[in-house]
């Protein structure tokens, strides 16, 4: 693809490679010359040996972390010699914030530790390039930055001129989770009104069940807060492979006396270390959680005080309509966001405080002398009412451990034993992996597990749901990304938008049996489409329809999306006018672009990162300059803006394009983007953030870069301050200070009478199946979790990572199933269903059920035989509950509430290939 000059090769080749070149003279000898004394002074080949001796010398050490979606966020020392990164090392200097809690050192994983090699591999993009063949043909021509950005600028302006604003998708994927890299494209999108999908849901990572319950799925524990738990249950979670730098806190908690339970269909690398493995059938979690709820209620293991104050369980529900009793039912012009308790002290209905309808300036959920009834039937103004708890009890009664055993595969005694241990724990944490968002019934699991916690009084310092992500308070960061909150991108629900644009309904129709599907998940495809359309037309979820152009940043969309090839064809058909990819690598998306803009990798730009679940903001100090002609993402967006402004002015555009309440000012976009020239570089933007963010405590960027990280101050907490010398537990402001939750009733929510929830019979926590094998004609359920040896597609072709596994895409199969199918370990198999096929190596995995195939996701399509990726054989669905809106805290909320892309709904068959 690219021819490298000899000098560049010398510069970029590894030390060992350079050694070989230095020894070239020796190799060119045409006969062997015996040397008597190989240790003596005269030995002629000392030079290259010296290179090895000097391996552990360097010119300077810079600081960095990795900006991709690993949730790790680990500070590294980066060793540089002759302008090349020669290795990296975990920094391991985080302070211990409390002498009784283990520290966060060292943070890191094997992927991070080989980036110094990976960043110089053949797939790095080094030069701006333009496609000269057909899309995807692989024919490229190098261009100068100046020329290429001018061409792109003209095309962007053409799109505005021809179709008006709202026709450009400028989506940034999850490869840019550091602050400046994230802010750059979002700021650009805010200025042009580009379409940006929710990056939680377009990959299937949103824990919607906990949003439904708590009104915030991103208020969670710092990982050090796991240490004092005495009960930890991990479901859909494999932290030993996917939270490598944080997992130690779980095992330290176990050492500290905690009981650790792993719920997973396979004996995964985290189950191995647990006290108990509960081998659940794939997709059966809501049934298990409801069985826990059943036991907690049956054996009265619940804590009424917590339930009365912190939850909506005592809120009154009408028995006639099945909806909550609202002020509007009793008073003309009353609010439909005010609700009632039955006060046992006065034997009368009283309006609750702290709901969304409460007009008080400082809201509280403190009961102030009211003793709300949890059970019973009452009459208010002639209307018969009962409580949410009564409704919950009625539903939970259906899910005894015996009744659910056939669904979950878990013995009733084991459920009872664990329900008691969990309920009686002092601090219980239910860890839910991101995998929850990839099952259509994940919302039921999250909701039912929240109920398990709320019934047993686990909240704040006594436990809660761990969702692996804390939304820290970074107002300046958001302001930088969202143009001072003056203009915004066109935000869209991720899973739903991908489903619609990719016409994924076609594949769903081919794969699922409509009648069986309805039995399994509670809706069929016609009803699902109807509910998608309703959500869009009601304005619950925004959707902008077809696009003309796409600028894709740090997103491997043609790898991660379901029904991969057809999805790609659809998108390429749509964005006929322009497709720019801004990327560090030639990934499976970059391959199809019209224009490629090479971005700086982790060690090549200034930046900051706080995404993860600790209190340290890591600093990237640009240890080396970008390779080839690559540029930091910030500078790329600056240059693009500059060209758009120049070309807009040259083309006589002197006014903004009207776009709803704002204008899209292409003729001033560079001035706007750069704050009138103040933020031209990655360094400028990083410094601006450090200087303006109170949570960074007033340090200078120089000092921070020297140290490698910033310890966030108390102001970094959104829901409550970060305690200076204690781990961060979620919702302490609610449990201790009685601050309302961000929910309709101000309380943890277990009753939802929104229209879609009513229609689906899901007004209280309950259980539904996922689609799986039972909803199609293929017998094996198929799930595809994350691999230890890569972060999605990143580092998947690195030789060190390949050597730690089978070196090519492989599926995991139970040997018993393999024997039935005539498959041997290491042999090639064909995985197929009615919509697609792919080939992979079979790897025996005895702990898998014989009814399922597992495969780690993230291989690039080109790594598969015939470039046929796993996602080709994957049909998907949308969970309509996740599209609900117009109800308190339900309605489109970025990173908090909208529909996931579902990866684990379809099924396959397997045969030797
Ligand atoms: N090394 C590495 N780390 C990563 C990533 C990576 O690609 N590589 N990616 C990061 C990102 S973006 C994400 S989203 C996370 C994902 O990481 P996790 O949140 O851990 O999720 P998965 O790896 O998808 O699945 C975890 C486990 O769920 C179990 N499982 C599968 N089906 C079921 C089921 O029906 N019920 C139950 N109870 N368990 C089930 C399987 O045992 C599987 O190992 O990891 C992050 N960290
Ligand atoms: N079947 C199946 N499919 C899945 C999943 C599953 O479990 N099963 N999981 C889903 C999940 S949870 C996730 S998170 C997605 C991940 O899906 P992908 O989109 O494949 O994630 P990455 O491979 O991280 O892609 C990010 C891209 O950003 C680029 N990049 C990295 N650093 C930079 C940078 O500094 N600048 C720029 N401009 N680009 C950069 C990288 O080259 C990389 O290709 O996959 C989803 N798809
Ligand atoms: S890839 Fe993520 S988890 Fe691994 S070292 Fe880098 S920041 Fe840490
Ligand atoms: Mo993810």
mmCIF file of C-alpha atoms in Angstrom, residues 91-253:
data_model
loop_
_atom_site.group_PDB
_atom_site.id
_atom_site.type_symbol
_atom_site.label_atom_id
_atom_site.label_comp_id
_atom_site.label_asym_id
_atom_site.label_seq_id
_atom_site.Cartn_x
_atom_site.Cartn_y
_atom_site.Cartn_z
ATOM 1 C CA UNK A 91 3.388 3.973 35.996
ATOM 2 C CA UNK A 92 2.238 2.472 39.297
ATOM 3 C CA UNK A 93 2.435 5.679 41.297
ATOM 4 C CA UNK A 94 -1.190 6.287 42.237
ATOM 5 C CA UNK A 95 -1.500 7.311 45.868
ATOM 6 C CA UNK A 96 -3.254 5.028 48.307
ATOM 7 C CA UNK A 97 -6.231 7.103 49.390
ATOM 8 C CA UNK A 98 -7.019 5.115 52.496
ATOM 9 C CA UNK A 99 -4.613 2.898 54.486
ATOM 10 C CA UNK A 100 -7.309 0.231 54.904
ATOM 11 C CA UNK A 101 -8.042 -0.108 51.199
ATOM 12 C CA UNK A 102 -5.609 -1.568 48.643
ATOM 13 C CA UNK A 103 -4.206 0.974 46.205
ATOM 14 C CA UNK A 104 -4.878 1.126 42.465
ATOM 15 C CA UNK A 105 -1.373 0.089 41.409
ATOM 16 C CA UNK A 106 -0.257 -1.145 39.062
ATOM 17 C CA UNK A 107 -2.863 -0.545 36.373
ATOM 18 C CA UNK A 108 -2.464 -2.039 32.934
ATOM 19 C CA UNK A 109 -2.968 -5.032 30.699
ATOM 20 C CA UNK A 110 -1.012 -6.991 28.080
ATOM 21 C CA UNK A 111 -2.544 -4.950 25.234
ATOM 22 C CA UNK A 112 -1.394 -1.668 26.655
ATOM 23 C CA UNK A 113 2.019 -3.146 27.248
ATOM 24 C CA UNK A 114 2.562 -4.017 23.576
ATOM 25 C CA UNK A 115 1.269 -0.825 22.028
ATOM 26 C CA UNK A 116 4.842 0.382 21.478
ATOM 27 C CA UNK A 117 5.127 -2.480 18.965
ATOM 28 C CA UNK A 118 1.586 -2.303 17.572
ATOM 29 C CA UNK A 119 1.780 1.412 16.802
ATOM 30 C CA UNK A 120 4.435 0.742 14.172
ATOM 31 C CA UNK A 121 2.709 -2.199 12.510
ATOM 32 C CA UNK A 122 1.685 -2.334 8.866
ATOM 33 C CA UNK A 123 -1.941 -1.369 9.433
ATOM 34 C CA UNK A 124 -1.088 2.091 10.815
ATOM 35 C CA UNK A 125 -2.329 4.921 8.602
ATOM 36 C CA UNK A 126 0.573 7.241 7.936
ATOM 37 C CA UNK A 127 -0.580 9.558 5.162
ATOM 38 C CA UNK A 128 -3.794 11.231 4.045
ATOM 39 C CA UNK A 129 -5.159 9.179 1.162
ATOM 40 C CA UNK A 130 -7.888 9.318 -1.393
ATOM 41 C CA UNK A 131 -9.612 6.349 -2.934
ATOM 42 C CA UNK A 132 -8.833 5.920 -6.631
ATOM 43 C CA UNK A 133 -10.561 2.604 -7.286
ATOM 44 C CA UNK A 134 -14.046 1.486 -6.308
ATOM 45 C CA UNK A 135 -15.005 1.734 -2.667
ATOM 46 C CA UNK A 136 -13.291 -1.097 -0.821
ATOM 47 C CA UNK A 137 -11.053 -2.010 -3.745
ATOM 48 C CA UNK A 138 -7.944 -0.984 -1.839
ATOM 49 C CA UNK A 139 -6.537 1.458 -4.383
ATOM 50 C CA UNK A 140 -5.313 4.653 -2.797
ATOM 51 C CA UNK A 141 -3.450 7.769 -3.707
ATOM 52 C CA UNK A 142 -1.480 9.876 -1.242
ATOM 53 C CA UNK A 143 -2.473 13.497 -0.928
ATOM 54 C CA UNK A 144 -1.219 16.533 0.924
ATOM 55 C CA UNK A 145 -3.249 17.558 3.994
ATOM 56 C CA UNK A 146 -3.962 20.890 2.399
ATOM 57 C CA UNK A 147 -5.420 19.420 -0.767
ATOM 58 C CA UNK A 148 -7.373 16.615 0.811
ATOM 59 C CA UNK A 149 -9.058 18.748 3.463
ATOM 60 C CA UNK A 150 -9.953 21.308 0.791
ATOM 61 C CA UNK A 151 -11.623 18.607 -1.296
ATOM 62 C CA UNK A 152 -13.527 17.311 1.700
ATOM 63 C CA UNK A 153 -14.517 20.857 2.707
ATOM 64 C CA UNK A 154 -16.052 21.474 -0.690
ATOM 65 C CA UNK A 155 -18.035 18.258 -0.459
ATOM 66 C CA UNK A 156 -19.326 19.165 2.983
ATOM 67 C CA UNK A 157 -20.420 22.555 1.665
ATOM 68 C CA UNK A 158 -22.020 20.865 -1.366
ATOM 69 C CA UNK A 159 -24.121 18.758 0.962
ATOM 70 C CA UNK A 160 -25.296 21.886 2.795
ATOM 71 C CA UNK A 161 -25.947 23.718 -0.482
ATOM 72 C CA UNK A 162 -27.773 20.834 -2.145
ATOM 73 C CA UNK A 163 -29.790 19.426 0.715
ATOM 74 C CA UNK A 164 -29.497 21.843 3.658
ATOM 75 C CA UNK A 165 -28.328 21.050 7.178
ATOM 76 C CA UNK A 166 -29.136 17.689 8.738
ATOM 77 C CA UNK A 167 -27.758 15.489 5.995
ATOM 78 C CA UNK A 168 -24.309 14.840 7.344
ATOM 79 C CA UNK A 169 -23.461 12.085 9.770
ATOM 80 C CA UNK A 170 -20.349 12.921 11.797
ATOM 81 C CA UNK A 171 -20.388 9.985 14.147
ATOM 82 C CA UNK A 172 -17.543 9.387 16.591
ATOM 83 C CA UNK A 173 -17.278 5.833 17.857
ATOM 84 C CA UNK A 174 -15.968 4.470 21.087
ATOM 85 C CA UNK A 175 -12.313 4.558 20.009
ATOM 86 C CA UNK A 176 -11.953 8.141 21.280
ATOM 87 C CA UNK A 177 -12.691 8.072 24.995
ATOM 88 C CA UNK A 178 -10.003 10.479 26.087
ATOM 89 C CA UNK A 179 -11.146 14.054 26.610
ATOM 90 C CA UNK A 180 -9.559 15.983 23.762
ATOM 91 C CA UNK A 181 -9.967 13.201 21.224
ATOM 92 C CA UNK A 182 -13.619 12.956 22.211
ATOM 93 C CA UNK A 183 -14.237 16.694 22.279
ATOM 94 C CA UNK A 184 -12.790 17.418 18.835
ATOM 95 C CA UNK A 185 -15.308 15.598 16.642
ATOM 96 C CA UNK A 186 -18.242 16.339 18.977
ATOM 97 C CA UNK A 187 -17.429 20.057 18.795
ATOM 98 C CA UNK A 188 -17.327 19.801 15.027
ATOM 99 C CA UNK A 189 -20.616 17.883 15.050
ATOM 100 C CA UNK A 190 -22.152 20.535 17.315
ATOM 101 C CA UNK A 191 -21.189 23.261 14.871
ATOM 102 C CA UNK A 192 -22.385 21.522 11.704
ATOM 103 C CA UNK A 193 -25.370 19.767 13.333
ATOM 104 C CA UNK A 194 -23.961 16.373 12.405
ATOM 105 C CA UNK A 195 -25.636 13.122 13.372
ATOM 106 C CA UNK A 196 -24.032 11.459 16.392
ATOM 107 C CA UNK A 197 -25.347 8.159 17.718
ATOM 108 C CA UNK A 198 -25.335 7.252 21.383
ATOM 109 C CA UNK A 199 -22.114 5.244 21.728
ATOM 110 C CA UNK A 200 -23.472 3.185 24.620
ATOM 111 C CA UNK A 201 -26.428 1.816 22.722
ATOM 112 C CA UNK A 202 -24.934 1.527 19.240
ATOM 113 C CA UNK A 203 -22.690 -1.164 20.686
ATOM 114 C CA UNK A 204 -25.173 -2.597 23.196
ATOM 115 C CA UNK A 205 -23.591 -1.428 26.465
ATOM 116 C CA UNK A 206 -26.420 0.466 28.148
ATOM 117 C CA UNK A 207 -27.834 -0.929 31.361
ATOM 118 C CA UNK A 208 -31.381 0.302 30.782
ATOM 119 C CA UNK A 209 -32.881 -1.655 33.689
ATOM 120 C CA UNK A 210 -30.890 0.364 36.208
ATOM 121 C CA UNK A 211 -31.849 3.633 34.529
ATOM 122 C CA UNK A 212 -35.465 2.585 34.864
ATOM 123 C CA UNK A 213 -34.923 1.864 38.567
ATOM 124 C CA UNK A 214 -32.459 4.548 39.676
ATOM 125 C CA UNK A 215 -32.786 7.196 36.938
ATOM 126 C CA UNK A 216 -29.066 6.989 36.307
ATOM 127 C CA UNK A 217 -27.175 3.934 35.090
ATOM 128 C CA UNK A 218 -23.827 5.730 35.365
ATOM 129 C CA UNK A 219 -23.786 6.338 39.110
ATOM 130 C CA UNK A 220 -21.658 3.416 40.213
ATOM 131 C CA UNK A 221 -18.783 2.348 42.457
ATOM 132 C CA UNK A 222 -15.140 3.187 42.063
ATOM 133 C CA UNK A 223 -13.548 -0.238 41.911
ATOM 134 C CA UNK A 224 -11.842 0.245 45.295
ATOM 135 C CA UNK A 225 -15.332 0.433 46.839
ATOM 136 C CA UNK A 226 -15.706 -3.282 46.110
ATOM 137 C CA UNK A 227 -13.120 -4.073 48.757
ATOM 138 C CA UNK A 228 -15.382 -3.786 51.814
ATOM 139 C CA UNK A 229 -18.302 -5.669 50.250
ATOM 140 C CA UNK A 230 -19.180 -8.953 51.898
ATOM 141 C CA UNK A 231 -21.324 -10.269 49.045
ATOM 142 C CA UNK A 232 -20.506 -9.860 45.354
ATOM 143 C CA UNK A 233 -22.496 -11.431 42.554
ATOM 144 C CA UNK A 234 -21.198 -11.071 39.004
ATOM 145 C CA UNK A 235 -23.654 -11.628 36.183
ATOM 146 C CA UNK A 236 -22.924 -11.282 32.468
ATOM 147 C CA UNK A 237 -19.515 -10.134 33.594
ATOM 148 C CA UNK A 238 -16.009 -11.488 33.150
ATOM 149 C CA UNK A 239 -13.752 -8.944 34.822
ATOM 150 C CA UNK A 240 -10.631 -11.095 34.827
ATOM 151 C CA UNK A 241 -10.600 -10.730 31.049
ATOM 152 C CA UNK A 242 -12.447 -7.453 30.553
ATOM 153 C CA UNK A 243 -11.574 -5.325 33.624
ATOM 154 C CA UNK A 244 -8.005 -6.486 34.006
ATOM 155 C CA UNK A 245 -6.675 -3.483 35.991
ATOM 156 C CA UNK A 246 -9.680 -3.415 38.359
ATOM 157 C CA UNK A 247 -10.420 -7.107 38.929
ATOM 158 C CA UNK A 248 -7.946 -7.374 41.810
ATOM 159 C CA UNK A 249 -10.375 -5.507 44.073
ATOM 160 C CA UNK A 250 -12.877 -8.366 43.725
ATOM 161 C CA UNK A 251 -10.313 -10.952 44.747
ATOM 162 C CA UNK A 252 -9.006 -8.726 47.504
ATOM 163 C CA UNK A 253 -12.585 -8.400 48.765
#
